[in-house]
XYZ file of C-alpha atoms in Angstrom:
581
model
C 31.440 14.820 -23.690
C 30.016 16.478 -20.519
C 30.753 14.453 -16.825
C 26.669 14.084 -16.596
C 26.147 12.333 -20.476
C 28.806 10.365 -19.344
C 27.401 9.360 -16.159
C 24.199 8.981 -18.036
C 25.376 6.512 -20.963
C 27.123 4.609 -17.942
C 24.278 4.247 -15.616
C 22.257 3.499 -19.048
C 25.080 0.420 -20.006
C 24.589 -1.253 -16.736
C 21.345 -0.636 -16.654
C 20.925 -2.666 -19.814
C 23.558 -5.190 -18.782
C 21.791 -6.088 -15.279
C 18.714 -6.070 -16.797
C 17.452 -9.707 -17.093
C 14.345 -11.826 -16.628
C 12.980 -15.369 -18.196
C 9.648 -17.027 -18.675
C 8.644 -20.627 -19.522
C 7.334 -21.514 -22.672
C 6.375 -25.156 -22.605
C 7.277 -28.175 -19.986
C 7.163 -31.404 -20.941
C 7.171 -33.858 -18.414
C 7.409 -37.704 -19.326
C 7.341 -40.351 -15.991
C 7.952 -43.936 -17.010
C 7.121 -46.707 -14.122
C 9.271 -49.927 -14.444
C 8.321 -52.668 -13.536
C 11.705 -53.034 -11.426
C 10.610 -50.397 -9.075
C 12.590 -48.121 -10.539
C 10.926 -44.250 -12.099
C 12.690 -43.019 -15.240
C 12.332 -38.950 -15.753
C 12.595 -36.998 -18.606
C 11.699 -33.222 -17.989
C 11.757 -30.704 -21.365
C 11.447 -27.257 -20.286
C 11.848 -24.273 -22.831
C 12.808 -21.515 -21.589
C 12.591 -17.696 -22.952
C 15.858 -15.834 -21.921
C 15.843 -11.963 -21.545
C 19.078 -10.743 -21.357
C 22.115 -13.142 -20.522
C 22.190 -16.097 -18.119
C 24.653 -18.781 -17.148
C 22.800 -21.689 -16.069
C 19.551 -23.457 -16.262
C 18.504 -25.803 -13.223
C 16.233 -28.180 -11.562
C 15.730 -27.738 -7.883
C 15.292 -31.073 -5.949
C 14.789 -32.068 -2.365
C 17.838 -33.649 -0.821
C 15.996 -36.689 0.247
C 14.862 -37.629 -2.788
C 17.305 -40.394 -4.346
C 18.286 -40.068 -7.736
C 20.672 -41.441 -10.063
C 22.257 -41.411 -13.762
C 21.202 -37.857 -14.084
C 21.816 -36.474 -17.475
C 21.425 -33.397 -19.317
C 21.914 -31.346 -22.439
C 20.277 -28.075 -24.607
C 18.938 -27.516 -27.270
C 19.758 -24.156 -29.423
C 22.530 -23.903 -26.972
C 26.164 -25.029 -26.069
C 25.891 -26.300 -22.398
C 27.323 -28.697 -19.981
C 25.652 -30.850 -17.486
C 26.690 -30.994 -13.230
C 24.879 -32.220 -9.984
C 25.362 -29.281 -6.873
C 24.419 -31.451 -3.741
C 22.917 -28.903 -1.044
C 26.132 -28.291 0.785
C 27.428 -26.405 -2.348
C 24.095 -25.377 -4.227
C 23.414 -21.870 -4.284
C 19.743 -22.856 -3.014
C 20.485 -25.481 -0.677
C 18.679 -28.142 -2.118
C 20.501 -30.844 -4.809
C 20.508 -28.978 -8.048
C 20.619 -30.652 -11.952
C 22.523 -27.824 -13.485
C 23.001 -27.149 -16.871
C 25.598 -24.564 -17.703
C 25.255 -22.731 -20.670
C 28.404 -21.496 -22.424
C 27.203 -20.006 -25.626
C 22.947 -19.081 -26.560
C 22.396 -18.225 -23.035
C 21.639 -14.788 -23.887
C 18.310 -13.135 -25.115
C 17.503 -16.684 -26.711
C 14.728 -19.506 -26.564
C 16.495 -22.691 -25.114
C 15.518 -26.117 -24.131
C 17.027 -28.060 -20.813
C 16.410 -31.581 -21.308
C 17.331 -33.324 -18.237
C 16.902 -37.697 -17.779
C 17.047 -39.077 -14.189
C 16.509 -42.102 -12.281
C 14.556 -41.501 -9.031
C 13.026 -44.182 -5.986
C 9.463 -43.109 -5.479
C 7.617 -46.685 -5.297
C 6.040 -47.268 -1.911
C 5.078 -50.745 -1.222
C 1.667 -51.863 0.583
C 0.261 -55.145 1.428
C -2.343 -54.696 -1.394
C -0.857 -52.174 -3.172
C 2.136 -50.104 -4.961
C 1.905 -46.292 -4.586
C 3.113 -43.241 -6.920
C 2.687 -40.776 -4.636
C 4.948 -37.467 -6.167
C 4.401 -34.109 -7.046
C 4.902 -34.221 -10.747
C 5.728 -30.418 -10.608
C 7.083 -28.829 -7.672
C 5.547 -25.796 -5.837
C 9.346 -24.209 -5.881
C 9.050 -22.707 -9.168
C 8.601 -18.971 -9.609
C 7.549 -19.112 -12.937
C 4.004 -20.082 -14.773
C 4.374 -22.392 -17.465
C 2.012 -24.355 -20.064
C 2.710 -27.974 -18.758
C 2.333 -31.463 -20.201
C 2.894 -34.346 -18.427
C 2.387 -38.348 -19.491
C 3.112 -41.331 -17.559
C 3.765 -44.521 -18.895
C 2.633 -47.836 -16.534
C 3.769 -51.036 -16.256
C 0.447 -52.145 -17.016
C -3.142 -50.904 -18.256
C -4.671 -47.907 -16.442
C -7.788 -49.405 -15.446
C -6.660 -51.727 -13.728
C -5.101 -48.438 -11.322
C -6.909 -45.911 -9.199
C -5.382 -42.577 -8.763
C -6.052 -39.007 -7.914
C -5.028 -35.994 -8.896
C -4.118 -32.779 -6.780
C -4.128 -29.599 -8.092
C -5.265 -25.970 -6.648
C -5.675 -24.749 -10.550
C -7.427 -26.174 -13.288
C -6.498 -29.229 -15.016
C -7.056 -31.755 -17.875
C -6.981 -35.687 -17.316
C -7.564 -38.675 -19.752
C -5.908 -42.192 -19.638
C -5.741 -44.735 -22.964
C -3.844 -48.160 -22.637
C -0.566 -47.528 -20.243
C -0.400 -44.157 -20.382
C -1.963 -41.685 -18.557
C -1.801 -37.620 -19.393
C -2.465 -34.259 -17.921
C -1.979 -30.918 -19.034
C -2.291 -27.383 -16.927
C -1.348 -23.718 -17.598
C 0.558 -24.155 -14.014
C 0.824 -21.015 -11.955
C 3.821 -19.846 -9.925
C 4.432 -21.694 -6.770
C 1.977 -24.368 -7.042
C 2.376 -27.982 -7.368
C 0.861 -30.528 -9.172
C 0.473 -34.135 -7.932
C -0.186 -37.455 -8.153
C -1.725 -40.395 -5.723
C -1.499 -43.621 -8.037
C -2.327 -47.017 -6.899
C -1.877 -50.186 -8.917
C -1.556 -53.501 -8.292
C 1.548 -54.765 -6.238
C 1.828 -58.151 -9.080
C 3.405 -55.385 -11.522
C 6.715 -54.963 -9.479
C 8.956 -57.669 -9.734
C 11.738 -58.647 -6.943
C 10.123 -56.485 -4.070
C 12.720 -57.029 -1.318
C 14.466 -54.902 -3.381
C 16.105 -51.665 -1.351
C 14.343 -49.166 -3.912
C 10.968 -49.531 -2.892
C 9.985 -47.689 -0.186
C 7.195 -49.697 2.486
C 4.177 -49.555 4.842
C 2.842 -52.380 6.371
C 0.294 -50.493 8.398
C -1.824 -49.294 5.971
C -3.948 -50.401 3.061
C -5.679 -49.464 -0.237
C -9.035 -48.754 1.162
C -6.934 -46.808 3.907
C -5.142 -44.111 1.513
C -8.461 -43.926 -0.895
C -11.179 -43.441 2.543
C -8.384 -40.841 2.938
C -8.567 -39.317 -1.095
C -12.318 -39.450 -1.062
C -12.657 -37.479 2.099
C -10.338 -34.710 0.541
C -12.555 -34.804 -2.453
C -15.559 -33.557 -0.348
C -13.535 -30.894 1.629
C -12.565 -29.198 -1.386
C -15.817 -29.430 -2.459
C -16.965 -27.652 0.769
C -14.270 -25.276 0.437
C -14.717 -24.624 -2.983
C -18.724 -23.382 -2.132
C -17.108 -21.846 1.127
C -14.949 -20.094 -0.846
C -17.007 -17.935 -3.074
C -19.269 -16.427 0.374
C -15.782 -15.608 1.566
C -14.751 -13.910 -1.472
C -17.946 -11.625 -1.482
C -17.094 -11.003 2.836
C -14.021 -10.073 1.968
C -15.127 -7.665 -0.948
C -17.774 -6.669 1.325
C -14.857 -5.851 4.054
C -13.890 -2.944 1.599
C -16.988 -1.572 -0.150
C -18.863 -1.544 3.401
C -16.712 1.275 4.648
C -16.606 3.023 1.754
C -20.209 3.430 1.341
C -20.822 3.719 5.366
C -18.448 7.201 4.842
C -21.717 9.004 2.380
C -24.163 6.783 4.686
C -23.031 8.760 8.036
C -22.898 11.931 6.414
C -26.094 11.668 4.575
C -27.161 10.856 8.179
C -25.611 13.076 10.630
C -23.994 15.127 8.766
C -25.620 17.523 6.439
C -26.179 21.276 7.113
C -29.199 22.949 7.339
C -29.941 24.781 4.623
C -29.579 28.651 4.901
C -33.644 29.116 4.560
C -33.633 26.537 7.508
C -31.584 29.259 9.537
C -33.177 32.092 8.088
C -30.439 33.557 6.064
C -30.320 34.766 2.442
C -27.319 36.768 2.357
C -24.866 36.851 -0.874
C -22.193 38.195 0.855
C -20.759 39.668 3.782
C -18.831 43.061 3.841
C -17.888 43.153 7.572
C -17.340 40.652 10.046
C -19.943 39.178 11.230
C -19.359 38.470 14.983
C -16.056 39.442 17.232
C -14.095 36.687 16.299
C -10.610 37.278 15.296
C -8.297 36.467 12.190
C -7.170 33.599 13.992
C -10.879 32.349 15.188
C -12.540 32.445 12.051
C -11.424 29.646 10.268
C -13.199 27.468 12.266
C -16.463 28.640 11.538
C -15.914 28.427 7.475
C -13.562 25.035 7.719
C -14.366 23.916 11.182
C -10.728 23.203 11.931
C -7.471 25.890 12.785
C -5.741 27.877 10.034
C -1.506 27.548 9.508
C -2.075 30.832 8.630
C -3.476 32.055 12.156
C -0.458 33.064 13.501
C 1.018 35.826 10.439
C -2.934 36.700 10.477
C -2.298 37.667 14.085
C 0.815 39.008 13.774
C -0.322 42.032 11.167
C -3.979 42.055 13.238
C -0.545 43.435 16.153
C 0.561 45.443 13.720
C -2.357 46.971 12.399
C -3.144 47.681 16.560
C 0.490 49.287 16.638
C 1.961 47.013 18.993
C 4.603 46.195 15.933
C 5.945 48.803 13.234
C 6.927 47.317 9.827
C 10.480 48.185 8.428
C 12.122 47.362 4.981
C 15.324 46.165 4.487
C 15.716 46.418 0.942
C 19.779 45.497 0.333
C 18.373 41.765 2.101
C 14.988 41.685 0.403
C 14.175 41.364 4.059
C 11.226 43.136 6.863
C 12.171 43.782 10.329
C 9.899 44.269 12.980
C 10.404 47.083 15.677
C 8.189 47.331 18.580
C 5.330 49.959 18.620
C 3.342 52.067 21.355
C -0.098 49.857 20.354
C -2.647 49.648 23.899
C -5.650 48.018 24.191
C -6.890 44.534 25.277
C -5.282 41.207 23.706
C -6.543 37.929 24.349
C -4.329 35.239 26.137
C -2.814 34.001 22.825
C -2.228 37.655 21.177
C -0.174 38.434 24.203
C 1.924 34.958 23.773
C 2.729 36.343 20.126
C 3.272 39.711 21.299
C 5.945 38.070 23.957
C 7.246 35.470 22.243
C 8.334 38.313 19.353
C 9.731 40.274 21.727
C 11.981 37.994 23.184
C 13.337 37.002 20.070
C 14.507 40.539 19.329
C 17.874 41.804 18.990
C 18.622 45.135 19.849
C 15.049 45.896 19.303
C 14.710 44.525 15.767
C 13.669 40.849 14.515
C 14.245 40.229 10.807
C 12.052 37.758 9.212
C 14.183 35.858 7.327
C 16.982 35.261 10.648
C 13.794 34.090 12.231
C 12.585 31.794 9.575
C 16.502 30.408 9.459
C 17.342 30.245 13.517
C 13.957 29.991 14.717
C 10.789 28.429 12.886
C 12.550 25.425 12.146
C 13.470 24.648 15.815
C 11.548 22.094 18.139
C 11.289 25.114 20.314
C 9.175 26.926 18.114
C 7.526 23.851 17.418
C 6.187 23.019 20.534
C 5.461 26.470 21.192
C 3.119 26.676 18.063
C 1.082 24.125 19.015
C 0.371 25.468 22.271
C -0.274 28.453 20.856
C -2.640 26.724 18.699
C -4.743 25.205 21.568
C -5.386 28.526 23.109
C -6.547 29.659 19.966
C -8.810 26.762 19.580
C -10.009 27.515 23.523
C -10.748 30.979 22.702
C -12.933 30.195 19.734
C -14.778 28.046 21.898
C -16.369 26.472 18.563
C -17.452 23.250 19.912
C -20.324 24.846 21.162
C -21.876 25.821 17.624
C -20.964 21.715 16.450
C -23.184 18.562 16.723
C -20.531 15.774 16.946
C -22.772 13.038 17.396
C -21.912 12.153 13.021
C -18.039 12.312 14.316
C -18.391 9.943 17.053
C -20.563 7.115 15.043
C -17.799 7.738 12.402
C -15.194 7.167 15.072
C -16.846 3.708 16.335
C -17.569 2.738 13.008
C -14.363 3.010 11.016
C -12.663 2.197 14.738
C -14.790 -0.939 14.499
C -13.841 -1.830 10.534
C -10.021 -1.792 11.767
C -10.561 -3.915 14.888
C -12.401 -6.714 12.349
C -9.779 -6.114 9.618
C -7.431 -6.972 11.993
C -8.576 -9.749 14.070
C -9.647 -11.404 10.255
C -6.325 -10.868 8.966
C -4.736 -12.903 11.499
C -7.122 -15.629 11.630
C -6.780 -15.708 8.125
C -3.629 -17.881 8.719
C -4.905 -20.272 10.817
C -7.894 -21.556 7.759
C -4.631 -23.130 6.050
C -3.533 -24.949 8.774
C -7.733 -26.338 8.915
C -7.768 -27.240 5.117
C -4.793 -27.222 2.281
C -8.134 -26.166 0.406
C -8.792 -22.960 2.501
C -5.847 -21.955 0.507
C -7.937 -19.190 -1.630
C -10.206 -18.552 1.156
C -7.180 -17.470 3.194
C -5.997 -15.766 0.594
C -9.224 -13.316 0.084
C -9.428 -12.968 3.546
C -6.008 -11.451 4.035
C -6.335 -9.211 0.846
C -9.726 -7.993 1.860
C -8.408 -7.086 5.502
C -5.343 -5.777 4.429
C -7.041 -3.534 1.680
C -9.839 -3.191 4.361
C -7.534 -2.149 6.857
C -6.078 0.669 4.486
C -9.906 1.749 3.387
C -10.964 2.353 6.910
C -7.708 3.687 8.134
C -8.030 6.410 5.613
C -11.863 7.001 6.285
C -11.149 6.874 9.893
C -8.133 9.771 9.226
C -10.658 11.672 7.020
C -13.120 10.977 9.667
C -10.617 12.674 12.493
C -8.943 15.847 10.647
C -11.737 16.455 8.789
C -14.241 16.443 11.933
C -17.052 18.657 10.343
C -17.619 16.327 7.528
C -19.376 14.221 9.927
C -20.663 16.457 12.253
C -22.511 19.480 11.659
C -23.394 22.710 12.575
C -26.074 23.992 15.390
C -28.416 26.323 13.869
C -26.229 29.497 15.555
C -23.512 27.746 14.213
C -24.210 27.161 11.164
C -25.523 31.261 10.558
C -22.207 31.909 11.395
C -20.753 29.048 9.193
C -22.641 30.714 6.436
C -22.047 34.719 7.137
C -18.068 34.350 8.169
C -17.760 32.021 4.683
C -19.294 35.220 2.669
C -17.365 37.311 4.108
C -14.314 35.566 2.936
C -16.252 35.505 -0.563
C -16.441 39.268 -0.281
C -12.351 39.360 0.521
C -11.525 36.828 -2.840
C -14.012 38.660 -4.928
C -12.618 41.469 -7.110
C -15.655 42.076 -8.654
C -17.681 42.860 -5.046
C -13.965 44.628 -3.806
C -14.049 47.088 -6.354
C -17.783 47.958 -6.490
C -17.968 47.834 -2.746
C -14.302 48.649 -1.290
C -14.127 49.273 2.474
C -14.151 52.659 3.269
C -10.507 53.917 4.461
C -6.958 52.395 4.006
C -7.165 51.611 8.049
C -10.482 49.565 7.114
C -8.219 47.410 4.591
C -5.387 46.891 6.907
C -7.790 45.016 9.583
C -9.794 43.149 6.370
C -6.274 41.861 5.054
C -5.414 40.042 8.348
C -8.553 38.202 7.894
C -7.773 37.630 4.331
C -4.499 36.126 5.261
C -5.895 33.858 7.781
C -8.647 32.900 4.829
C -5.692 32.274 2.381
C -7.296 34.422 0.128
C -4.905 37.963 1.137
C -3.475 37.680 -3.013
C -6.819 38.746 -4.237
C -7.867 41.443 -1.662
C -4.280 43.008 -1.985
C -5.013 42.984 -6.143
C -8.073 44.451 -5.859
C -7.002 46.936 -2.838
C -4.233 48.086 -5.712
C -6.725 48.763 -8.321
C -9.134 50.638 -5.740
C -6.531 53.010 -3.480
C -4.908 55.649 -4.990
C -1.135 55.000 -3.948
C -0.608 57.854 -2.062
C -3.491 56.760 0.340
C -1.197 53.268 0.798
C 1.449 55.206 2.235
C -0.136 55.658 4.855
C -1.101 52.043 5.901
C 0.822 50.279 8.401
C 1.303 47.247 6.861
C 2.684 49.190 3.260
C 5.820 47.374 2.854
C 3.675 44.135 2.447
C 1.663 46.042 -0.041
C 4.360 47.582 -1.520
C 6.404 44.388 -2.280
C 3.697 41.207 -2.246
C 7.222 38.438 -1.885
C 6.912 40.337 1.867
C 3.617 38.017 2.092
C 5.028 35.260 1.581
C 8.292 36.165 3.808
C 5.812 37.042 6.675
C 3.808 33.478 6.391
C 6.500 31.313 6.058
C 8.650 32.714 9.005
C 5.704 31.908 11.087
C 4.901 28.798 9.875
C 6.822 25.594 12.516
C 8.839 23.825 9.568
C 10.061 21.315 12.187
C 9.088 17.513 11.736
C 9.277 15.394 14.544
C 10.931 12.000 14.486
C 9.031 10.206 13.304
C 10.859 -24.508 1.512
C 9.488 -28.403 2.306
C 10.937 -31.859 2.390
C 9.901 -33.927 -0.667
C 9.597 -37.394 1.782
C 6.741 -39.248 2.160
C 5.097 -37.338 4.837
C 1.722 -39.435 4.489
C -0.345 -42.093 2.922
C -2.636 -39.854 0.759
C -4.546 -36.402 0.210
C -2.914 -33.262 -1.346
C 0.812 -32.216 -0.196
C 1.948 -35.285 1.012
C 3.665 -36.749 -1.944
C 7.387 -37.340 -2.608
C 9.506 -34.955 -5.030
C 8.519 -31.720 -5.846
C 11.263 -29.311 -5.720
C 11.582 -26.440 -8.968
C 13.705 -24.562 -10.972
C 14.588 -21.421 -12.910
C 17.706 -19.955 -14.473
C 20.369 -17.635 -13.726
């Protein structure tokens, strides 16, 4: 066995070992009220175990009292412990079950029984105010609950608090609910009944309020009831803002080009051309991007590098043992525009001993932050000296700008404020909730749009009638340089002719096809005589030649479960949650 299938079957082992999650199958949740003040819990929870675990637990808050805790399993050997907080791995007091055999890829069921003090005493009335399932859990889980009364139901009133669906009904002394619970959500009970049930209250396990009354807590319940009926209606315009936070952009991006920036059409200019077999204005390899894409070429600077060669300021040499080129200096004259000269210099101090070879360069040089910095000053004088502003209407760009510019601003302002509905309403819980996902995905939307918007300027904007006859002549004339049909039935006239046409081919990205079809229509000894034949000769030389000049530098770039109130959703005692490990 090979070092890598070992490697392999290793990282595949612990892989497999590590590998472990759970889900809950069914909770069953029984609450029996005594009549001694005293609340006796039995909680059933099945759990589905994927791969192997070592415990199965109930979370609790610490200042919740409770007291003959038991526990056992079913379809598995376990033993039963209490963690109080200061050893608990999660800090609160933890009913542990540890499992010593069927704790792996098995269906098991924790039964744990406690005692707990959760009976708050009034002057008119008892209270059973608890979260019957605590928001601490990170599972869902089918739940049942029932709780069993000292007395008859109707002679209680109580709500229930829930941000999920539910289902309620009460016969005799019992009273039962049932909810597919989601993750991280509580469910909880306000019950009231009648302070005659509870026998010898002086008794240190009732918890009491002297301040406050029946008609208190239930003016508080009933007021609750019509908030989250408000938010509820509130809730479903917010969910169509917040949708409307992400479509809105996305169809403003068509609506502003559909707008501002379509092109005239070439009857509109006057042209009917099919293609282009010369330039069409003085621009050079490096300028004439901009009138086809609107935006600079990374392939202006080896475009101007052979338009120096093919003007004989640079000879082309072949270094065959290195699959290399070297360039030499040559005895070219003639004019050069401000950026053409940079090149020209910049090559020439690079030199050693009169030579540069294009792959030292590529190694030492194009990778540097000196050549990096250089480039893109290079670049804006290119972009000066096509002047192409001037043939662009940018008024498309610049409501694109304030648009998308304007989208972020909201998305951002909303997803902050966002936070501050909860702290208005426990039942601006979902509103909040659509709010932050429709700024956040609104956010990313416009972001994108607004990026598009900015690199990809003539999208929005759009070409002046001058502009645009050169937008439409300069992109035939690259047609005429990809097409081998038009090369071969039309082929420029000399080899010379073909040398100044393939710098603008390289600067079109399109040099592959003219140098094919230059192949097919030359006779070879005719090639010989080009300047640029070594790139002919041996094509990788392209490729050598772009990506020496191409800058490959990057720049550096949980809550208490005590009785925090008399009523409405949150407040109640216990809570807590639970999972396995």
């Amino acid at each position: 066995m090979d070092l890598k299938k070992a490697v392999f079957i290793l990282f595949f082992v612990f892989a497999v070992a590590f590998a472990k999650d759970y889900s809950l199958t069914n909770a069953e949740l029984t609450y029996t009220i005594n009549s001694d003040g005293v609340v006796h819990v039995n909680e059933r929870i099945t759990y589905s175990l994927d791969g192997c675990f070592h415990e199965l637990y109930l979370e609790k808050p610490t200042d919740l009292i409770i007291t003959d805790a038991t526990g056992y399993c079913e379809n598995a050997e376990c033993t039963f412990q209490i963690d109080e907080p200061e050893v608990s791995v999660s800090g609160a007091r933890e009913l542990i079950l540890s499992l010593h055999s069927g704790g792996c890829d098995n269906t098991v069921t924790a039964v744990f029984d406690y005692t707990i003090y959760a009976i708050k005493l009034y002057n008119d009335t008892a209270q059973f105010y608890y979260k019957l399932w605590g928001e601490w859990w990170e599972k869902p889980v089918p739940l049942k609950i029932k709780i069993i009364l000292p007395g008859d139901v109707k002679e209680t009133t109580y709500f229930i608090h829930s941000f999920s669906d539910f289902q309620s009904s009460s016969q005799g002394n019992t009273i039962l609910i049932s909810a597919r619970q989601p993750s991280q959500s509580y469910l909880e009970i306000n019950l009231l009944m009648p302070l005659e049930w509870f026998e010898n209250q002086d008794s240190n396990v009732y918890y009491r309020d002297d301040k406050h009354s029946k008609s208190d807590i239930i003016k508080i319940e009933e007021k609750q009831l019509e908030e989250q009926k408000f938010w509820k209606s509130l809730t479903c315009v917010i969910f169509l803002f917040s949708l409307s936070l992400v479509l809105v952009p996305l169809l403003a991006f068509p609506t502003i080009y559909y707008v501002f920036g379509r092109e005239y059409l070439p009857k509109e200019v006057g042209y009917f051309g099919e293609y282009e077999r010369e330039p069409p204005s003085q621009n050079t390899p490096a300028e004439a991007p901009f009138f086809i894409e609107g935006e600079f070429s990374q392939n202006a600077l080896p475009a101007t590098l052979m338009q120096l060669v093919y003007k004989g300021y640079f000879d082309i040499l072949e270094d065959k043992a290195k699959n290399d080129i070297i360039l030499v200096p040559g005895r070219g004259k003639g004019e050069l525009k401000e950026y053409e000269k940079d090149l020209l210099d910049y090559i020439n101090s690079k030199m050693e001993k009169g030579k540069l070879s294009m792959k030292k360069f590529k190694s030492e040089v194009s990778s540097s932050y000196g050549f990096y910095t250089w480039f893109n000053d290079w670049e804006r004088k290119v972009k000066k000296s096509a002047d192409v502003d001037k043939y662009i209407e940018y008024k498309g760009y610049e409501v694109a700008k304030w648009v998308f510019g304007a989208f972020i601003l909201m998305d951002v302002l909303i997803f902050f404020g966002s936070s501050f509905l909860v702290a208005i309403s426990p039942f601006a819980f979902d509103a909040s909730m659509f709010l932050s996902f429709g700024a956040v995905f609104g956010f990313v939307v416009s972001s994108i749009l607004s990026g598009i918007a900015k690199i990809k300027k003539i999208w929005f904007a759009r070409w002046t009638k001058e502009g645009r006859l050169l937008n439409l002549k300069w992109s035939n004339f690259r047609k005429y340089l990809s097409d081998f049909t038009l090369l071969k039935e039309r082929p420029p006239s000399s080899v010379r002719l073909w040398d100044y046409y393939m710098s603008y081919a390289v600067a079109f990205g399109v040099a592959e096809e003219t140098l094919k079809a230059m192949k097919v229509v030359v006779p070879a000894k005719e090639m010989r005589s080009s300047r640029l034949y070594p790139l002919y000769y041996q094509p990788v030389y392209f490729s050598v030649m772009r990506s020496s000049f191409t800058p490959s530098y990057s720049p550096p770039s949980r809550s208490s479960g005590g009785y925090g109130s008399i009523g409405g959703f949150g407040g109640g005692f216990g809570g807590g949650g639970g999972g396995a490990r």
